[in-house]
Amino acid sequence: MHIALPDEGSWAADLRHLLDDSFALAREPQLGELLRALMVEAQLDPAFGTRFRAEFLERRRAALATLVERARQRGDLPAALTAGFAADVVFGVLWYRLLAIPQPFDHHLTEHLVALLTAGA
């Protein structure tokens, strides 16, 4: 699955674009079910879990890290924000909503995450 690396000119705009794209996929019922099934299998089968983390999860973290580094180079990233923390927040929220609570992946969620991850920029 292709991971878009938007360059909208600012950290906030790049992050918003990435979140909107990610959340649009998560809203697709069949894809949401598939992602839940893959995560379950990753917990049950260590070999599959290793491949899933390397080929799926880490690729998404790396894409977000690229956006963080670009923002750092532009000088519009909060000083204390790391790529790892940004990924933990973004993907932690995504997986929590997919696996644990039936809350929407909507514009409000995007804006809350953008506000959190751009504070102090």
CSV table of N, CA, C and O in Angstrom, one decimal:
chain,number,residue,atom,x,y,z
A,1,MET,N,0.8,-1.2,0.0
A,1,MET,CA,0.0,0.0,0.0
A,1,MET,C,0.9,1.2,0.0
A,1,MET,O,1.8,1.4,0.8
A,2,HIS,N,0.6,2.2,-0.9
A,2,HIS,CA,1.4,3.4,-1.1
A,2,HIS,C,1.2,4.3,0.1
A,2,HIS,O,0.1,4.5,0.6
A,3,ILE,N,2.3,4.9,0.6
A,3,ILE,CA,2.2,5.9,1.7
A,3,ILE,C,2.6,7.2,1.1
A,3,ILE,O,3.7,7.5,0.7
A,4,ALA,N,1.6,8.1,1.1
A,4,ALA,CA,1.9,9.5,0.5
A,4,ALA,C,2.7,10.3,1.5
A,4,ALA,O,2.5,10.2,2.7
A,5,LEU,N,3.7,11.0,0.9
A,5,LEU,CA,4.5,11.9,1.7
A,5,LEU,C,4.2,13.4,1.3
A,5,LEU,O,4.9,13.9,0.5
A,6,PRO,N,3.1,13.9,1.8
A,6,PRO,CA,2.8,15.3,1.4
A,6,PRO,C,3.8,16.3,1.7
A,6,PRO,O,4.5,16.2,2.7
A,7,ASP,N,3.9,17.3,0.8
A,7,ASP,CA,4.7,18.5,1.1
A,7,ASP,C,3.9,19.7,0.9
A,7,ASP,O,3.8,20.3,-0.2
A,8,GLU,N,3.2,20.1,2.0
A,8,GLU,CA,2.2,21.2,1.9
A,8,GLU,C,2.8,22.5,2.4
A,8,GLU,O,2.2,23.5,2.4
A,9,GLY,N,4.1,22.4,2.8
A,9,GLY,CA,4.8,23.7,3.1
A,9,GLY,C,4.9,23.9,4.6
A,9,GLY,O,5.6,24.9,5.0
A,10,SER,N,4.2,23.1,5.4
A,10,SER,CA,4.4,23.3,6.9
A,10,SER,C,4.1,22.0,7.6
A,10,SER,O,3.5,21.1,7.0
A,11,TRP,N,4.6,21.9,8.8
A,11,TRP,CA,4.4,20.7,9.6
A,11,TRP,C,3.0,20.4,9.8
A,11,TRP,O,2.5,19.3,9.6
A,12,ALA,N,2.2,21.4,10.2
A,12,ALA,CA,0.8,21.3,10.5
A,12,ALA,C,0.0,20.8,9.2
A,12,ALA,O,-0.8,19.8,9.3
A,13,ALA,N,0.3,21.4,8.1
A,13,ALA,CA,-0.4,21.0,6.9
A,13,ALA,C,0.0,19.6,6.4
A,13,ALA,O,-0.8,18.8,6.0
A,14,ASP,N,1.3,19.3,6.5
A,14,ASP,CA,1.8,17.9,6.1
A,14,ASP,C,1.1,16.9,7.0
A,14,ASP,O,0.7,15.8,6.6
A,15,LEU,N,1.1,17.1,8.4
A,15,LEU,CA,0.5,16.2,9.3
A,15,LEU,C,-0.9,16.0,9.1
A,15,LEU,O,-1.4,14.9,9.0
A,16,ARG,N,-1.6,17.1,8.8
A,16,ARG,CA,-3.1,17.1,8.6
A,16,ARG,C,-3.3,16.2,7.3
A,16,ARG,O,-4.3,15.4,7.3
A,17,HIS,N,-2.6,16.4,6.3
A,17,HIS,CA,-2.7,15.6,5.1
A,17,HIS,C,-2.5,14.1,5.3
A,17,HIS,O,-3.3,13.2,4.9
A,18,LEU,N,-1.4,13.8,6.0
A,18,LEU,CA,-1.1,12.4,6.4
A,18,LEU,C,-2.3,11.8,7.2
A,18,LEU,O,-2.7,10.6,7.0
A,19,LEU,N,-2.7,12.5,8.2
A,19,LEU,CA,-3.8,12.0,9.1
A,19,LEU,C,-5.1,11.8,8.3
A,19,LEU,O,-5.8,10.8,8.4
A,20,ASP,N,-5.4,12.8,7.5
A,20,ASP,CA,-6.7,12.7,6.7
A,20,ASP,C,-6.6,11.4,5.8
A,20,ASP,O,-7.6,10.7,5.7
A,21,ASP,N,-5.4,11.2,5.1
A,21,ASP,CA,-5.3,10.0,4.3
A,21,ASP,C,-5.4,8.7,5.1
A,21,ASP,O,-6.1,7.8,4.7
A,22,SER,N,-4.7,8.7,6.2
A,22,SER,CA,-4.7,7.5,7.1
A,22,SER,C,-6.1,7.2,7.6
A,22,SER,O,-6.5,6.0,7.6
A,23,PHE,N,-6.8,8.2,8.1
A,23,PHE,CA,-8.1,8.0,8.7
A,23,PHE,C,-9.1,7.7,7.6
A,23,PHE,O,-10.1,7.0,7.9
A,24,ALA,N,-9.0,8.2,6.4
A,24,ALA,CA,-9.9,7.8,5.4
A,24,ALA,C,-9.8,6.3,5.1
A,24,ALA,O,-10.9,5.6,4.9
A,25,LEU,N,-8.6,5.7,5.1
A,25,LEU,CA,-8.5,4.3,5.0
A,25,LEU,C,-9.1,3.6,6.2
A,25,LEU,O,-9.8,2.5,6.0
A,26,ALA,N,-8.9,4.1,7.4
A,26,ALA,CA,-9.4,3.4,8.6
A,26,ALA,C,-10.9,3.4,8.6
A,26,ALA,O,-11.5,2.5,9.2
A,27,ARG,N,-11.5,4.4,7.9
A,27,ARG,CA,-13.0,4.5,7.9
A,27,ARG,C,-13.6,3.4,7.0
A,27,ARG,O,-14.8,3.1,7.1
A,28,GLU,N,-12.8,2.9,6.1
A,28,GLU,CA,-13.4,1.9,5.1
A,28,GLU,C,-13.6,0.6,5.9
A,28,GLU,O,-12.7,0.0,6.5
A,29,PRO,N,-14.9,0.1,6.0
A,29,PRO,CA,-15.2,-1.0,6.8
A,29,PRO,C,-14.4,-2.3,6.6
A,29,PRO,O,-13.9,-2.9,7.5
A,30,GLN,N,-14.2,-2.6,5.3
A,30,GLN,CA,-13.5,-3.9,5.0
A,30,GLN,C,-12.0,-3.7,5.4
A,30,GLN,O,-11.4,-4.6,5.9
A,31,LEU,N,-11.5,-2.5,5.2
A,31,LEU,CA,-10.1,-2.3,5.5
A,31,LEU,C,-9.9,-2.3,7.0
A,31,LEU,O,-8.9,-2.8,7.5
A,32,GLY,N,-10.8,-1.6,7.7
A,32,GLY,CA,-10.7,-1.6,9.2
A,32,GLY,C,-10.7,-3.1,9.7
A,32,GLY,O,-10.0,-3.4,10.6
A,33,GLU,N,-11.6,-3.9,9.2
A,33,GLU,CA,-11.7,-5.3,9.6
A,33,GLU,C,-10.4,-6.0,9.3
A,33,GLU,O,-9.9,-6.8,10.1
A,34,LEU,N,-9.8,-5.8,8.1
A,34,LEU,CA,-8.6,-6.4,7.8
A,34,LEU,C,-7.4,-6.0,8.7
A,34,LEU,O,-6.7,-6.8,9.1
A,35,LEU,N,-7.4,-4.7,9.0
A,35,LEU,CA,-6.3,-4.2,9.9
A,35,LEU,C,-6.4,-4.8,11.3
A,35,LEU,O,-5.4,-5.2,11.9
A,36,ARG,N,-7.7,-4.9,11.8
A,36,ARG,CA,-7.9,-5.6,13.1
A,36,ARG,C,-7.4,-7.1,13.0
A,36,ARG,O,-6.7,-7.5,13.9
A,37,ALA,N,-7.8,-7.8,12.0
A,37,ALA,CA,-7.4,-9.2,11.8
A,37,ALA,C,-5.8,-9.3,11.7
A,37,ALA,O,-5.3,-10.2,12.4
A,38,LEU,N,-5.2,-8.4,11.0
A,38,LEU,CA,-3.8,-8.5,10.9
A,38,LEU,C,-3.1,-8.2,12.2
A,38,LEU,O,-2.1,-8.9,12.6
A,39,MET,N,-3.6,-7.3,13.0
A,39,MET,CA,-3.0,-7.0,14.3
A,39,MET,C,-3.2,-8.2,15.3
A,39,MET,O,-2.3,-8.5,16.0
A,40,VAL,N,-4.4,-8.8,15.2
A,40,VAL,CA,-4.6,-10.0,16.0
A,40,VAL,C,-3.6,-11.1,15.7
A,40,VAL,O,-3.0,-11.7,16.5
A,41,GLU,N,-3.5,-11.3,14.4
A,41,GLU,CA,-2.5,-12.4,13.9
A,41,GLU,C,-1.1,-12.1,14.3
A,41,GLU,O,-0.3,-13.0,14.7
A,42,ALA,N,-0.8,-10.8,14.3
A,42,ALA,CA,0.6,-10.4,14.7
A,42,ALA,C,0.9,-10.7,16.2
A,42,ALA,O,2.0,-10.9,16.6
A,43,GLN,N,-0.2,-10.7,17.0
A,43,GLN,CA,0.0,-11.0,18.4
A,43,GLN,C,0.0,-12.5,18.6
A,43,GLN,O,0.7,-13.0,19.6
A,44,LEU,N,-0.6,-13.3,17.8
A,44,LEU,CA,-0.7,-14.7,18.0
A,44,LEU,C,0.5,-15.5,17.3
A,44,LEU,O,0.9,-16.6,17.8
A,45,ASP,N,1.0,-15.0,16.2
A,45,ASP,CA,2.0,-15.6,15.4
A,45,ASP,C,3.3,-14.8,15.4
A,45,ASP,O,3.3,-13.8,14.7
A,46,PRO,N,4.3,-15.2,16.2
A,46,PRO,CA,5.5,-14.3,16.3
A,46,PRO,C,6.2,-14.1,15.0
A,46,PRO,O,6.7,-13.0,14.7
A,47,ALA,N,6.2,-15.0,14.1
A,47,ALA,CA,6.9,-14.8,12.8
A,47,ALA,C,6.1,-13.8,12.0
A,47,ALA,O,6.7,-12.9,11.3
A,48,PHE,N,4.8,-14.0,12.0
A,48,PHE,CA,4.0,-13.0,11.2
A,48,PHE,C,4.1,-11.6,11.9
A,48,PHE,O,4.2,-10.6,11.2
A,49,GLY,N,4.1,-11.6,13.2
A,49,GLY,CA,4.2,-10.3,13.9
A,49,GLY,C,5.5,-9.6,13.5
A,49,GLY,O,5.5,-8.4,13.3
A,50,THR,N,6.6,-10.3,13.4
A,50,THR,CA,7.9,-9.7,13.0
A,50,THR,C,7.8,-9.1,11.6
A,50,THR,O,8.2,-8.0,11.3
A,51,ARG,N,7.2,-9.9,10.6
A,51,ARG,CA,7.0,-9.4,9.3
A,51,ARG,C,6.0,-8.2,9.2
A,51,ARG,O,6.3,-7.2,8.5
A,52,PHE,N,4.9,-8.3,9.9
A,52,PHE,CA,3.9,-7.2,10.0
A,52,PHE,C,4.5,-5.9,10.5
A,52,PHE,O,4.3,-4.9,9.9
A,53,ARG,N,5.3,-6.0,11.5
A,53,ARG,CA,5.9,-4.8,12.1
A,53,ARG,C,6.9,-4.2,11.1
A,53,ARG,O,7.0,-3.0,10.8
A,54,ALA,N,7.8,-5.1,10.5
A,54,ALA,CA,8.8,-4.6,9.6
A,54,ALA,C,8.2,-4.1,8.3
A,54,ALA,O,8.6,-3.0,7.8
A,55,GLU,N,7.3,-4.8,7.7
A,55,GLU,CA,6.8,-4.4,6.4
A,55,GLU,C,5.6,-3.5,6.3
A,55,GLU,O,5.3,-2.9,5.3
A,56,PHE,N,4.9,-3.4,7.4
A,56,PHE,CA,3.7,-2.5,7.5
A,56,PHE,C,3.8,-1.4,8.5
A,56,PHE,O,3.8,-0.2,8.1
A,57,LEU,N,4.0,-1.8,9.7
A,57,LEU,CA,4.0,-0.7,10.8
A,57,LEU,C,5.2,0.2,10.7
A,57,LEU,O,5.1,1.4,10.7
A,58,GLU,N,6.4,-0.4,10.5
A,58,GLU,CA,7.6,0.4,10.5
A,58,GLU,C,7.7,1.3,9.2
A,58,GLU,O,8.2,2.4,9.3
A,59,ARG,N,7.1,0.9,8.1
A,59,ARG,CA,7.0,1.7,6.9
A,59,ARG,C,6.2,3.0,7.2
A,59,ARG,O,6.6,4.1,6.7
A,60,ARG,N,5.2,2.9,8.0
A,60,ARG,CA,4.3,4.0,8.3
A,60,ARG,C,5.0,5.0,9.3
A,60,ARG,O,5.0,6.2,9.1
A,61,ARG,N,5.7,4.4,10.2
A,61,ARG,CA,6.5,5.2,11.2
A,61,ARG,C,7.6,5.9,10.4
A,61,ARG,O,7.9,7.1,10.7
A,62,ALA,N,8.2,5.3,9.5
A,62,ALA,CA,9.3,5.9,8.7
A,62,ALA,C,8.8,7.0,7.8
A,62,ALA,O,9.4,8.1,7.7
A,63,ALA,N,7.6,6.9,7.3
A,63,ALA,CA,7.0,7.9,6.5
A,63,ALA,C,6.7,9.2,7.4
A,63,ALA,O,7.0,10.3,7.0
A,64,LEU,N,6.2,9.0,8.6
A,64,LEU,CA,5.9,10.1,9.5
A,64,LEU,C,7.3,10.7,9.9
A,64,LEU,O,7.4,11.9,10.0
A,65,ALA,N,8.3,9.9,10.1
A,65,ALA,CA,9.6,10.4,10.5
A,65,ALA,C,10.2,11.3,9.4
A,65,ALA,O,10.8,12.3,9.6
A,66,THR,N,9.9,11.0,8.1
A,66,THR,CA,10.3,11.8,7.0
A,66,THR,C,9.7,13.2,7.1
A,66,THR,O,10.3,14.2,6.9
A,67,LEU,N,8.4,13.2,7.4
A,67,LEU,CA,7.7,14.5,7.5
A,67,LEU,C,8.2,15.3,8.7
A,67,LEU,O,8.4,16.5,8.6
A,68,VAL,N,8.5,14.6,9.8
A,68,VAL,CA,9.1,15.3,11.0
A,68,VAL,C,10.4,15.9,10.7
A,68,VAL,O,10.7,17.0,11.0
A,69,GLU,N,11.3,15.1,10.0
A,69,GLU,CA,12.6,15.6,9.6
A,69,GLU,C,12.5,16.8,8.7
A,69,GLU,O,13.2,17.8,8.8
A,70,ARG,N,11.6,16.7,7.7
A,70,ARG,CA,11.4,17.9,6.8
A,70,ARG,C,11.0,19.1,7.6
A,70,ARG,O,11.5,20.2,7.3
A,71,ALA,N,10.1,18.9,8.5
A,71,ALA,CA,9.6,20.0,9.4
A,71,ALA,C,10.7,20.6,10.2
A,71,ALA,O,10.9,21.8,10.4
A,72,ARG,N,11.6,19.7,10.7
A,72,ARG,CA,12.7,20.2,11.5
A,72,ARG,C,13.7,21.0,10.7
A,72,ARG,O,14.1,22.1,11.1
A,73,GLN,N,13.9,20.6,9.4
A,73,GLN,CA,14.8,21.3,8.5
A,73,GLN,C,14.2,22.7,8.2
A,73,GLN,O,14.9,23.7,8.0
A,74,ARG,N,12.8,22.8,8.1
A,74,ARG,CA,12.2,24.0,7.8
A,74,ARG,C,12.1,24.9,9.0
A,74,ARG,O,11.8,26.1,8.9
A,75,GLY,N,12.3,24.3,10.2
A,75,GLY,CA,12.3,25.1,11.4
A,75,GLY,C,10.9,25.3,12.0
A,75,GLY,O,10.7,26.2,12.8
A,76,ASP,N,9.9,24.5,11.6
A,76,ASP,CA,8.6,24.7,12.1
A,76,ASP,C,8.1,23.5,12.9
A,76,ASP,O,6.9,23.2,13.0
A,77,LEU,N,9.0,22.8,13.6
A,77,LEU,CA,8.6,21.7,14.4
A,77,LEU,C,8.8,22.1,15.9
A,77,LEU,O,9.8,22.8,16.2
A,78,PRO,N,7.9,21.7,16.8
A,78,PRO,CA,8.2,22.0,18.2
A,78,PRO,C,9.5,21.4,18.6
A,78,PRO,O,9.8,20.3,18.2
A,79,ALA,N,10.3,22.1,19.3
A,79,ALA,CA,11.6,21.8,19.7
A,79,ALA,C,11.7,20.4,20.3
A,79,ALA,O,12.7,19.6,20.0
A,80,ALA,N,10.8,20.0,21.2
A,80,ALA,CA,11.0,18.8,21.9
A,80,ALA,C,10.3,17.6,21.2
A,80,ALA,O,10.5,16.5,21.6
A,81,LEU,N,9.6,17.8,20.1
A,81,LEU,CA,8.9,16.7,19.4
A,81,LEU,C,9.9,15.8,18.6
A,81,LEU,O,10.7,16.3,17.9
A,82,THR,N,9.8,14.5,18.9
A,82,THR,CA,10.6,13.6,18.2
A,82,THR,C,9.8,12.8,17.2
A,82,THR,O,8.5,12.7,17.4
A,83,ALA,N,10.4,12.2,16.2
A,83,ALA,CA,9.6,11.4,15.3
A,83,ALA,C,9.0,10.2,16.0
A,83,ALA,O,7.8,9.8,15.7
A,84,GLY,N,9.7,9.6,16.9
A,84,GLY,CA,9.2,8.4,17.6
A,84,GLY,C,7.9,8.8,18.4
A,84,GLY,O,6.9,8.0,18.4
A,85,PHE,N,8.0,9.9,19.1
A,85,PHE,CA,6.8,10.3,19.9
A,85,PHE,C,5.6,10.7,19.0
A,85,PHE,O,4.5,10.3,19.3
A,86,ALA,N,5.9,11.4,17.9
A,86,ALA,CA,4.8,11.7,16.9
A,86,ALA,C,4.1,10.4,16.4
A,86,ALA,O,2.9,10.3,16.4
A,87,ALA,N,5.0,9.4,16.1
A,87,ALA,CA,4.4,8.1,15.6
A,87,ALA,C,3.7,7.4,16.7
A,87,ALA,O,2.6,6.9,16.4
A,88,ASP,N,4.2,7.4,17.9
A,88,ASP,CA,3.4,6.8,19.0
A,88,ASP,C,2.1,7.4,19.2
A,88,ASP,O,1.1,6.7,19.4
A,89,VAL,N,2.0,8.7,19.1
A,89,VAL,CA,0.7,9.4,19.3
A,89,VAL,C,-0.2,9.1,18.1
A,89,VAL,O,-1.4,8.7,18.3
A,90,VAL,N,0.2,9.3,16.9
A,90,VAL,CA,-0.6,9.2,15.7
A,90,VAL,C,-1.1,7.7,15.6
A,90,VAL,O,-2.3,7.5,15.5
A,91,PHE,N,-0.2,6.8,15.6
A,91,PHE,CA,-0.5,5.4,15.4
A,91,PHE,C,-1.1,4.8,16.6
A,91,PHE,O,-1.9,3.8,16.5
A,92,GLY,N,-0.8,5.2,17.8
A,92,GLY,CA,-1.4,4.8,19.0
A,92,GLY,C,-2.9,5.1,19.0
A,92,GLY,O,-3.7,4.2,19.3
A,93,VAL,N,-3.2,6.3,18.6
A,93,VAL,CA,-4.6,6.7,18.5
A,93,VAL,C,-5.3,5.9,17.4
A,93,VAL,O,-6.5,5.4,17.7
A,94,LEU,N,-4.7,5.7,16.3
A,94,LEU,CA,-5.3,5.0,15.2
A,94,LEU,C,-5.6,3.5,15.7
A,94,LEU,O,-6.8,3.1,15.5
A,95,TRP,N,-4.6,2.9,16.2
A,95,TRP,CA,-4.8,1.5,16.6
A,95,TRP,C,-5.8,1.4,17.8
A,95,TRP,O,-6.6,0.4,17.9
A,96,TYR,N,-5.8,2.3,18.7
A,96,TYR,CA,-6.7,2.3,19.9
A,96,TYR,C,-8.1,2.4,19.4
A,96,TYR,O,-9.0,1.6,19.8
A,97,ARG,N,-8.4,3.3,18.4
A,97,ARG,CA,-9.7,3.4,17.9
A,97,ARG,C,-10.1,2.2,17.1
A,97,ARG,O,-11.3,1.8,17.1
A,98,LEU,N,-9.2,1.6,16.3
A,98,LEU,CA,-9.5,0.4,15.6
A,98,LEU,C,-9.8,-0.8,16.4
A,98,LEU,O,-10.7,-1.6,16.1
A,99,LEU,N,-9.0,-0.9,17.5
A,99,LEU,CA,-9.1,-2.2,18.3
A,99,LEU,C,-9.9,-2.1,19.6
A,99,LEU,O,-10.4,-3.1,20.0
A,100,ALA,N,-10.0,-0.9,20.2
A,100,ALA,CA,-10.6,-0.9,21.5
A,100,ALA,C,-11.9,-0.1,21.7
A,100,ALA,O,-12.7,-0.5,22.4
A,101,ILE,N,-12.0,1.0,21.0
A,101,ILE,CA,-13.2,1.9,21.2
A,101,ILE,C,-13.8,2.2,19.8
A,101,ILE,O,-13.1,2.6,18.9
A,102,PRO,N,-15.1,2.2,19.7
A,102,PRO,CA,-15.7,2.5,18.5
A,102,PRO,C,-16.0,4.0,18.3
A,102,PRO,O,-17.1,4.5,18.4
A,103,GLN,N,-14.9,4.8,18.2
A,103,GLN,CA,-15.0,6.2,18.0
A,103,GLN,C,-14.6,6.6,16.5
A,103,GLN,O,-13.8,5.9,15.9
A,104,PRO,N,-15.1,7.6,16.0
A,104,PRO,CA,-14.9,7.9,14.6
A,104,PRO,C,-13.5,8.5,14.3
A,104,PRO,O,-12.8,9.0,15.1
A,105,PHE,N,-13.1,8.3,13.1
A,105,PHE,CA,-11.9,8.8,12.5
A,105,PHE,C,-12.3,10.0,11.7
A,105,PHE,O,-12.5,10.0,10.5
A,106,ASP,N,-12.6,11.2,12.4
A,106,ASP,CA,-13.2,12.3,11.7
A,106,ASP,C,-12.3,13.5,11.7
A,106,ASP,O,-11.1,13.5,12.2
A,107,HIS,N,-12.8,14.6,11.2
A,107,HIS,CA,-12.0,15.9,11.1
A,107,HIS,C,-11.7,16.4,12.5
A,107,HIS,O,-10.6,16.9,12.7
A,108,HIS,N,-12.5,16.2,13.5
A,108,HIS,CA,-12.2,16.6,14.9
A,108,HIS,C,-11.0,15.9,15.4
A,108,HIS,O,-10.1,16.5,16.1
A,109,LEU,N,-10.9,14.6,15.2
A,109,LEU,CA,-9.7,13.8,15.6
A,109,LEU,C,-8.5,14.4,15.0
A,109,LEU,O,-7.4,14.6,15.6
A,110,THR,N,-8.5,14.6,13.7
A,110,THR,CA,-7.4,15.1,12.9
A,110,THR,C,-7.0,16.5,13.6
A,110,THR,O,-5.8,16.7,13.9
A,111,GLU,N,-7.9,17.4,13.8
A,111,GLU,CA,-7.6,18.7,14.3
A,111,GLU,C,-7.0,18.6,15.7
A,111,GLU,O,-6.1,19.4,16.1
A,112,HIS,N,-7.5,17.7,16.6
A,112,HIS,CA,-7.0,17.6,17.9
A,112,HIS,C,-5.5,17.1,17.9
A,112,HIS,O,-4.7,17.5,18.6
A,113,LEU,N,-5.3,16.1,17.0
A,113,LEU,CA,-3.9,15.6,16.9
A,113,LEU,C,-2.9,16.6,16.3
A,113,LEU,O,-1.8,16.8,16.8
A,114,VAL,N,-3.4,17.4,15.3
A,114,VAL,CA,-2.6,18.4,14.8
A,114,VAL,C,-2.3,19.5,15.8
A,114,VAL,O,-1.1,19.9,16.0
A,115,ALA,N,-3.3,19.9,16.6
A,115,ALA,CA,-3.0,20.9,17.7
A,115,ALA,C,-2.0,20.3,18.7
A,115,ALA,O,-1.1,21.0,19.1
A,116,LEU,N,-2.2,19.1,19.1
A,116,LEU,CA,-1.3,18.5,20.1
A,116,LEU,C,0.2,18.4,19.6
A,116,LEU,O,1.1,18.8,20.3
A,117,LEU,N,0.3,18.0,18.3
A,117,LEU,CA,1.7,17.8,17.8
A,117,LEU,C,2.3,19.0,17.2
A,117,LEU,O,3.5,18.9,16.7
A,118,THR,N,1.6,20.1,17.1
A,118,THR,CA,2.2,21.4,16.6
A,118,THR,C,2.3,22.4,17.8
A,118,THR,O,2.9,23.5,17.5
A,119,ALA,N,1.8,22.1,18.9
A,119,ALA,CA,1.9,23.0,20.0
A,119,ALA,C,3.4,23.4,20.3
A,119,ALA,O,4.3,22.5,20.4
A,120,GLY,N,3.6,24.7,20.4
A,120,GLY,CA,5.0,25.2,20.7
A,120,GLY,C,5.8,25.4,19.4
A,120,GLY,O,7.0,25.7,19.5
A,121,ALA,N,5.2,25.1,18.2
A,121,ALA,CA,6.0,25.3,17.0
A,121,ALA,C,6.1,26.8,16.7
A,121,ALA,O,5.4,27.6,17.0
